[in-house]
């Protein structure tokens, strides 16, 4: 690798390709523009280019730090002139390291200096810069009249990517997803033009940005409709230690509970992991209640009546910010550090057809056995998105590009290396694949499941991710990949905003064909921690059987 005036890397996409960037030219251009930039060979480069998920490491051509929308625009123009793909980075928390481009040689536009949080007191609308992390955002909104928006519990996640692909939090059953609360966005397009996207201005772009945002431009700021933060939320965490049979019964009880007439003021999830000894499993019910505190005991007792005495129980009335801090502590993730080395998968389950008893039993038995044999640190989360009275499922299917509306749960399956550092064990992939398979192969063949795009599974084929992220839950209408592809053709003809799972335009031609292999249904791994480039075969016919009767582009909606 040459790290002076000519930067050369090989694309880690299973085929060798050269990415040659004149670093001296780039450095001169950004210096002239007054935009801070870091390049390979600079002292701070390695730290700034280290991803959250160290399983997937890439080498950007440069990382730039614009401090205004205009500077973002100039950065994009430079990238186009240099024939570089562009990757916006908000918090840098992408599971697939897509904030670094998902391949070597991208220009990373780091948005961390765009941190406006400004609330209009008369309307309750807030302008929020895309460089804000959720923790800072929550504090900033609350300090201006006690306002809030729905978002996740992990405070270090950036709002940009979070809002672009969904954004779920425990208030979402009351207020909807993060993206459901966006009124408008300020966006830098592939030619450097700065536009507004809203219901009245560029409505097609506004639709696409709310569900597939990173494929179309860089959202530098968003205007949100905020809500009055609950004054006295109740946080709770209740745990049990089970063998696999009792664990399966608990999960079935949880499913019945989630499908009952639960108030929207309840946010709840089940966090699953290893129990007290081999063969046993921990079942932790955690969440928050945002309604009248006197009504909470009756709501939660519906579930507790079907369960044995818990091994641990915490129920605490608190204030809004303390509640958020406490919920972050309830997260099942084994580490909240700056970096991890992991693989994750997800399922969104249909609200109309619950998981079968046999699938829950098979899943529980698998965790009880294989969950103690693996050398990974793992957890599983069952997050209640839907159920009766949920604002998430009340949004029309064609309102946004987020396709997962008719769902009950989003399930996250997550495994880290034993010490949270590289390398990630090859057996860890099989462990999660078979965990998901234990559910899928024991449910009806027509069971309409999907996946959540913010829980990036980088090993999905092109047909799989297009369908799982964007074409699930389809009946008479589906916010389909075809519509997204047409909008991509309209706004990014040169495929400037490209990464392995970015929306591809309707035409296969273009100047940026870096990810062509992915559209051919091939899957390639990035550079391993030892620097080698490997190809990973990921035929998953047992995991995703209904894809293999579909066209290769995965565009046919399920009916």
XYZ file of C-alpha atoms in Angstrom:
559
model
C 0.000 0.000 0.000
C 1.352 3.380 -0.944
C 0.477 6.137 1.498
C 2.080 9.173 -0.061
C 0.810 11.144 -3.023
C -0.805 8.139 -4.705
C -3.055 6.024 -2.526
C -3.685 2.529 -3.918
C -5.827 -0.208 -2.399
C -7.472 -3.393 -3.612
C -11.237 -3.542 -3.308
C -12.202 -6.215 -0.826
C -15.187 -7.376 -2.817
C -13.948 -10.784 -3.900
C -12.394 -9.393 -7.057
C -9.232 -7.412 -7.154
C -9.705 -3.891 -8.359
C -7.585 -0.827 -7.924
C -8.721 2.350 -6.266
C -6.174 4.998 -7.034
C -6.572 8.366 -5.453
C -4.232 11.278 -5.864
C -3.942 12.117 -2.191
C -1.906 15.243 -2.848
C -4.617 16.560 -5.164
C -7.353 15.764 -2.641
C -5.409 17.362 0.172
C -4.871 20.513 -1.854
C -8.538 20.787 -2.814
C -9.843 20.443 0.714
C -7.172 22.760 2.062
C -8.227 25.414 -0.435
C -11.859 24.964 0.607
C -10.942 25.269 4.277
C -12.426 21.850 5.063
C -10.535 19.729 7.568
C -9.546 16.369 6.108
C -7.570 13.320 7.209
C -5.744 11.014 4.809
C -4.016 7.616 4.909
C -0.624 8.114 6.498
C -1.750 10.964 8.757
C -1.146 10.353 12.452
C -4.839 10.445 13.361
C -6.067 8.463 10.348
C -6.015 4.968 11.853
C -8.053 5.980 14.895
C -10.560 8.002 12.872
C -10.981 5.211 10.301
C -11.549 2.477 12.903
C -15.132 1.214 12.599
C -17.562 0.402 15.376
C -17.628 -3.193 14.097
C -13.974 -4.188 13.809
C -14.947 -7.316 11.892
C -15.441 -5.041 8.887
C -12.521 -2.676 8.354
C -12.083 -0.456 5.310
C -9.620 2.153 4.088
C -11.268 5.430 3.023
C -9.466 7.646 0.534
C -10.060 10.496 2.985
C -12.277 11.526 5.878
C -13.529 15.104 5.742
C -15.129 17.185 8.494
C -17.398 19.887 7.019
C -18.929 22.363 9.460
C -21.846 23.498 7.284
C -24.228 22.234 4.636
C -22.346 24.302 2.076
C -19.098 22.576 3.042
C -20.805 19.196 2.656
C -21.851 20.276 -0.832
C -18.288 21.237 -1.743
C -17.029 17.907 -0.391
C -19.432 15.973 -2.604
C -18.353 17.987 -5.646
C -14.716 17.126 -4.961
C -15.582 13.435 -4.660
C -17.444 13.453 -7.966
C -14.534 15.240 -9.630
C -12.158 12.588 -8.255
C -14.566 9.749 -9.168
C -14.953 8.629 -5.562
C -18.043 7.171 -3.949
C -19.350 9.195 -1.002
C -20.319 7.845 2.413
C -21.931 10.108 5.011
C -21.037 9.224 8.598
C -23.256 10.442 11.411
C -22.359 8.384 14.486
C -20.274 5.713 12.769
C -22.347 2.948 14.347
C -23.272 1.034 11.161
C -23.167 -2.713 11.764
C -21.772 -3.104 8.234
C -19.260 -0.239 8.518
C -21.176 1.535 5.765
C -20.184 4.896 7.232
C -16.720 4.018 5.909
C -18.126 3.120 2.502
C -18.488 -0.639 2.839
C -15.401 -0.931 0.619
C -12.003 0.668 0.307
C -11.454 4.015 -1.371
C -14.582 6.014 -0.453
C -14.692 9.640 0.603
C -16.170 9.673 4.099
C -18.106 12.849 4.910
C -18.150 12.956 8.702
C -21.101 14.995 9.976
C -20.046 15.245 13.621
C -19.712 19.040 13.454
C -23.327 19.521 12.353
C -24.848 19.457 15.835
C -27.649 22.019 15.808
C -30.570 21.311 18.148
C -33.070 24.167 17.981
C -36.699 23.966 19.148
C -39.382 26.424 18.071
C -41.419 26.856 21.233
C -44.634 27.854 19.470
C -44.848 24.845 17.137
C -42.748 22.295 18.986
C -40.801 21.708 15.791
C -37.059 21.165 16.085
C -34.216 21.500 13.590
C -31.649 18.820 14.330
C -28.229 18.507 12.734
C -27.327 15.052 11.465
C -24.114 14.972 13.479
C -25.931 14.664 16.792
C -25.740 11.453 18.767
C -28.912 10.308 20.471
C -27.708 11.100 23.980
C -26.748 14.669 23.131
C -29.952 15.057 21.137
C -32.134 13.929 24.043
C -30.442 16.374 26.409
C -30.654 19.213 23.885
C -34.356 18.713 23.215
C -35.263 18.328 26.865
C -33.397 21.504 27.802
C -35.642 23.466 25.421
C -39.070 23.069 26.939
C -38.969 19.405 27.918
C -39.286 18.118 24.354
C -38.489 14.670 22.966
C -38.703 12.470 19.871
C -38.803 8.678 19.612
C -35.361 7.101 19.256
C -33.258 4.185 20.434
C -31.757 3.710 23.873
C -28.048 3.656 22.926
C -26.875 7.232 23.391
C -23.812 6.979 21.152
C -25.769 6.207 17.944
C -25.906 9.027 15.384
C -29.310 10.446 14.477
C -28.531 10.512 10.738
C -28.404 6.800 10.013
C -30.852 6.007 12.790
C -33.548 8.171 11.200
C -32.679 7.178 7.635
C -33.668 3.520 8.072
C -36.306 3.582 10.811
C -35.325 4.527 14.318
C -37.166 2.645 17.037
C -37.378 3.385 20.740
C -39.599 2.482 23.647
C -41.763 5.560 22.966
C -42.367 4.449 19.366
C -45.630 2.693 20.162
C -46.881 6.154 21.257
C -45.099 8.399 18.772
C -44.022 6.239 15.830
C -40.552 5.648 14.459
C -37.939 8.377 14.379
C -38.504 8.812 10.634
C -42.277 9.113 11.118
C -41.684 12.377 12.956
C -39.597 14.031 10.212
C -41.313 17.046 8.649
C -38.554 17.943 6.211
C -34.874 17.372 5.469
C -32.070 19.511 4.115
C -30.233 17.326 1.625
C -27.061 17.545 -0.441
C -27.561 15.660 -3.699
C -24.981 13.838 -5.811
C -24.234 16.941 -7.907
C -23.734 19.093 -4.816
C -27.125 20.792 -5.054
C -28.759 21.629 -1.717
C -32.501 20.932 -1.649
C -35.357 20.529 0.801
C -37.298 17.287 0.903
C -40.814 17.412 2.330
C -44.392 16.635 1.378
C -44.432 19.780 -0.773
C -40.823 19.933 -2.008
C -39.359 16.889 -3.765
C -41.977 14.560 -2.242
C -40.566 11.474 -3.966
C -37.172 12.133 -2.385
C -38.853 12.790 0.965
C -40.544 9.398 0.690
C -37.318 7.550 -0.151
C -35.172 9.264 2.475
C -37.443 7.918 5.194
C -36.418 4.272 4.942
C -33.481 4.198 2.523
C -31.898 7.589 3.103
C -28.182 7.002 2.612
C -28.659 5.996 -1.041
C -29.910 9.400 -2.195
C -27.900 12.157 -0.613
C -26.531 13.522 2.617
C -29.154 14.734 5.066
C -27.392 17.576 6.852
C -30.348 18.508 9.043
C -33.898 17.380 9.711
C -36.960 19.178 11.016
C -38.894 17.056 13.501
C -42.230 17.343 15.202
C -41.304 16.896 18.852
C -43.428 15.692 21.751
C -43.746 16.618 25.386
C -41.438 14.274 27.289
C -43.238 12.121 29.885
C -42.699 13.654 33.308
C -42.647 10.483 35.413
C -41.849 7.383 33.349
C -41.535 4.047 35.091
C -38.545 1.889 34.151
C -38.713 -1.829 34.783
C -36.534 -4.913 34.457
C -37.785 -8.327 35.557
C -35.653 -11.453 35.141
C -36.118 -15.210 35.251
C -33.686 -18.128 35.012
C -35.168 -21.047 33.034
C -34.500 -24.428 31.494
C -35.393 -24.530 27.811
C -38.943 -25.813 28.338
C -39.889 -23.087 30.809
C -38.038 -20.578 28.643
C -40.191 -21.559 25.656
C -43.324 -21.177 27.767
C -42.173 -17.713 28.844
C -41.617 -16.656 25.238
C -45.044 -17.958 24.245
C -46.571 -16.028 27.141
C -44.721 -12.925 25.968
C -46.162 -13.343 22.484
C -49.710 -13.599 23.852
C -49.065 -10.534 26.009
C -47.714 -8.521 23.064
C -50.718 -9.408 20.892
C -53.206 -8.351 23.568
C -54.811 -4.932 23.939
C -51.721 -3.209 25.364
C -51.793 0.577 25.763
C -49.489 2.567 23.478
C -47.832 3.973 26.607
C -46.062 0.643 27.184
C -42.650 0.117 25.607
C -41.338 -3.394 26.202
C -38.794 -5.935 25.010
C -37.500 -9.355 26.019
C -33.716 -9.669 26.325
C -32.458 -13.239 26.137
C -29.081 -14.737 27.014
C -27.224 -17.381 28.990
C -28.638 -18.296 32.382
C -27.092 -19.241 35.702
C -25.511 -22.492 34.515
C -25.062 -24.543 31.317
C -28.376 -25.382 29.714
C -30.259 -22.595 31.460
C -31.352 -19.318 29.888
C -32.007 -15.818 31.159
C -35.283 -14.132 30.211
C -35.339 -10.414 31.030
C -38.436 -8.312 30.477
C -37.438 -4.657 30.311
C -38.926 -1.394 29.175
C -40.779 1.682 30.318
C -44.295 2.870 31.067
C -45.176 6.406 29.965
C -48.786 6.679 31.093
C -50.588 7.245 34.376
C -48.380 5.538 36.960
C -51.391 4.147 38.806
C -52.330 2.058 35.756
C -48.964 0.364 35.253
C -49.335 -2.460 37.816
C -52.498 -3.773 36.160
C -50.909 -3.664 32.696
C -47.743 -5.553 33.609
C -49.593 -7.982 35.875
C -51.259 -9.491 32.804
C -47.869 -10.972 31.935
C -46.686 -11.695 35.471
C -49.811 -13.735 36.204
C -48.635 -16.286 33.629
C -45.072 -16.441 34.950
C -43.326 -17.937 37.995
C -41.710 -15.770 40.658
C -38.847 -13.781 39.055
C -35.234 -13.970 40.207
C -34.827 -10.194 39.929
C -37.273 -7.321 39.794
C -36.608 -3.595 39.426
C -39.468 -1.110 39.018
C -38.564 2.540 39.386
C -40.448 5.786 38.837
C -38.053 8.422 37.536
C -37.724 11.493 35.296
C -37.255 11.560 31.528
C -33.473 11.872 31.231
C -32.804 9.489 34.113
C -35.173 7.028 32.462
C -33.190 7.179 29.221
C -29.934 6.624 31.081
C -31.406 3.672 32.933
C -32.776 2.087 29.773
C -29.339 2.277 28.181
C -28.094 0.276 31.158
C -30.743 -2.383 30.514
C -29.371 -3.066 27.033
C -28.375 -6.686 26.561
C -25.238 -5.772 24.618
C -22.170 -7.088 26.455
C -20.264 -3.920 25.719
C -21.115 -0.268 25.278
C -17.539 0.512 24.335
C -16.528 2.506 21.298
C -15.797 -0.644 19.296
C -16.901 -4.262 19.087
C -16.246 -7.250 16.801
C -19.539 -8.885 15.958
C -22.090 -10.259 13.538
C -25.825 -9.603 13.725
C -29.019 -10.742 12.044
C -32.638 -9.691 12.450
C -36.183 -10.802 11.793
C -39.363 -8.761 11.712
C -42.297 -11.030 12.484
C -45.810 -10.617 11.053
C -48.442 -9.328 13.424
C -51.235 -11.378 11.856
C -49.451 -14.753 12.089
C -47.653 -15.359 15.386
C -44.568 -17.521 15.732
C -45.621 -21.144 15.945
C -45.267 -23.114 19.158
C -42.871 -25.508 17.425
C -40.625 -22.650 16.271
C -40.457 -21.168 19.768
C -39.651 -24.581 21.219
C -36.959 -25.260 18.610
C -35.437 -21.817 19.140
C -35.401 -22.275 22.918
C -33.836 -25.717 22.672
C -31.180 -24.373 20.310
C -30.235 -21.558 22.697
C -30.132 -23.943 25.641
C -27.741 -26.264 23.826
C -25.682 -24.310 21.289
C -25.817 -21.091 23.289
C -23.530 -22.698 25.838
C -21.154 -24.291 23.310
C -20.272 -21.145 21.378
C -17.217 -19.085 22.261
C -19.034 -15.883 21.302
C -20.770 -13.430 23.618
C -24.335 -13.341 22.396
C -27.772 -11.952 23.113
C -31.185 -11.879 21.457
C -33.745 -9.074 21.732
C -37.461 -9.327 20.988
C -38.632 -5.709 20.640
C -42.355 -5.001 20.543
C -42.940 -2.710 17.544
C -46.561 -3.481 16.898
C -49.436 -4.973 18.772
C -52.776 -3.261 19.191
C -52.659 0.540 19.569
C -49.109 0.918 18.189
C -48.314 4.108 16.267
C -45.715 2.179 14.242
C -48.276 -0.090 12.616
C -50.904 2.644 12.215
C -48.866 4.440 9.533
C -49.991 3.679 5.984
C -47.738 1.244 4.121
C -47.179 3.737 1.313
C -46.383 6.709 3.574
C -42.635 6.044 3.745
C -40.049 3.677 2.299
C -39.941 1.817 5.615
C -41.666 -1.452 4.726
C -42.015 -3.102 8.125
C -45.423 -1.800 9.186
C -47.523 -4.926 9.778
C -45.150 -6.460 12.296
C -45.279 -7.570 15.890
C -41.614 -7.914 16.839
C -38.238 -6.960 15.540
C -35.834 -9.640 16.737
C -32.122 -8.899 16.885
C -29.605 -11.757 17.036
C -26.137 -10.515 18.022
C -22.834 -12.293 18.706
C -19.449 -10.742 19.560
C -16.027 -12.352 19.602
C -14.979 -13.670 23.000
C -12.951 -10.559 23.872
C -14.907 -8.132 21.631
C -11.787 -7.734 19.453
C -10.766 -9.276 16.102
C -10.865 -11.878 14.793
C -14.494 -12.927 14.751
C -14.689 -16.747 14.763
C -15.989 -18.428 11.614
C -18.162 -20.648 13.810
C -19.950 -17.526 14.998
C -21.612 -17.111 11.598
C -22.951 -20.657 11.675
C -24.123 -20.156 15.249
C -26.338 -17.189 14.318
C -27.430 -18.639 10.967
C -28.716 -21.789 12.629
C -30.303 -19.784 15.444
C -32.410 -17.909 12.889
C -33.035 -21.118 10.963
C -34.479 -22.762 14.079
C -37.281 -20.191 13.875
C -37.812 -20.030 10.124
C -37.905 -23.726 9.318
C -40.512 -24.316 12.024
C -42.966 -21.653 10.840
C -45.389 -21.920 7.894
C -43.820 -21.607 4.439
C -45.859 -18.474 3.701
C -44.832 -16.719 6.907
C -44.090 -13.104 5.900
C -40.993 -12.108 7.822
C -38.501 -9.394 7.010
C -35.368 -7.775 8.419
C -34.504 -4.363 9.839
C -32.059 -2.360 7.717
C -30.426 -0.699 10.741
C -29.367 -4.165 11.944
C -27.213 -4.657 8.854
C -26.597 -8.269 7.848
C -23.697 -7.908 5.421
C -23.882 -11.575 4.362
C -27.315 -11.336 2.746
C -27.401 -11.752 -1.020
C -28.696 -8.933 -3.198
C -32.059 -10.670 -3.652
C -32.345 -11.300 0.078
C -31.698 -7.806 1.421
C -33.839 -6.115 -1.225
C -36.786 -8.271 -0.242
C -36.192 -8.496 3.501
C -35.651 -4.749 3.945
C -38.032 -3.283 1.387
C -40.498 -5.806 -0.068
C -41.944 -7.617 2.940
C -45.532 -7.385 4.168
C -46.699 -6.854 0.570
C -50.320 -7.355 -0.375
C -52.113 -4.939 -2.719
C -49.395 -2.319 -2.359
C -45.769 -2.517 -1.338
C -43.265 0.336 -0.862
C -41.163 -1.604 -3.278
C -37.578 -1.699 -4.333
C -38.653 -0.782 -7.874
C -39.936 2.605 -6.733
C -36.761 3.202 -4.746
C -34.650 2.281 -7.775
C -36.518 4.757 -9.978
C -35.981 7.559 -7.472
C -32.305 6.601 -7.326
C -32.174 7.010 -11.110
C -33.741 10.452 -10.807
C -31.459 11.814 -8.085
C -28.139 9.931 -8.318
C -27.526 8.926 -11.915
C -23.805 8.288 -11.333
C -24.318 6.162 -8.194
C -22.230 8.515 -6.082
C -23.832 7.385 -2.820
C -22.885 3.727 -3.039
C -22.308 0.964 -0.539
C -22.976 -2.806 -0.660
C -26.671 -2.534 0.248
C -27.405 0.842 -1.322
C -30.334 1.202 -3.698
C -29.236 0.678 -7.295
C -30.765 2.733 -10.092
C -33.072 1.092 -12.620
C -30.370 1.039 -15.298
C -27.376 -1.187 -14.663
C -25.037 1.305 -16.311
C -23.182 4.071 -14.552
C -19.756 5.391 -13.699
C -19.550 3.865 -10.229
C -19.749 0.086 -10.585
C -17.853 -0.692 -7.379
C -20.719 -2.787 -6.029
C -21.767 -4.509 -9.255
C -20.854 -7.905 -7.776
C -23.450 -7.499 -5.079
C -26.212 -6.915 -7.632
C -25.231 -10.179 -9.312
C -26.106 -12.009 -6.123
C -22.511 -12.509 -5.008
C -21.332 -11.872 -1.468
C -17.822 -10.825 -0.626
C -16.207 -10.089 2.688
C -14.073 -7.050 3.445
C -10.469 -7.084 4.535
C -9.995 -9.454 7.454
C -8.188 -8.281 10.549
C -5.004 -9.863 9.178
C -5.332 -7.821 5.987
C -6.236 -10.668 3.634
C -9.159 -10.512 1.244
C -11.577 -13.435 1.333
C -14.732 -14.529 -0.422
C -17.529 -15.883 1.732
C -20.123 -18.181 0.238
C -23.491 -17.499 1.804
C -25.996 -19.759 0.134
C -28.838 -19.560 2.624
C -31.610 -21.571 0.985
C -32.510 -23.172 4.309
C -32.628 -19.773 5.990
C -34.509 -17.844 3.326
C -36.290 -20.482 1.213
C -38.887 -18.286 -0.486
C -36.271 -16.168 -2.274
C -35.136 -18.949 -4.531
C -38.375 -19.084 -6.487
C -38.077 -15.369 -7.216
C -36.384 -13.393 -9.999
C -32.694 -12.752 -9.461
C -33.254 -9.075 -8.736
C -35.496 -9.909 -5.802
C -38.017 -7.372 -7.011
C -41.171 -9.491 -7.037
C -43.369 -8.607 -4.108
C -44.838 -11.350 -1.981
C -48.561 -11.831 -2.277
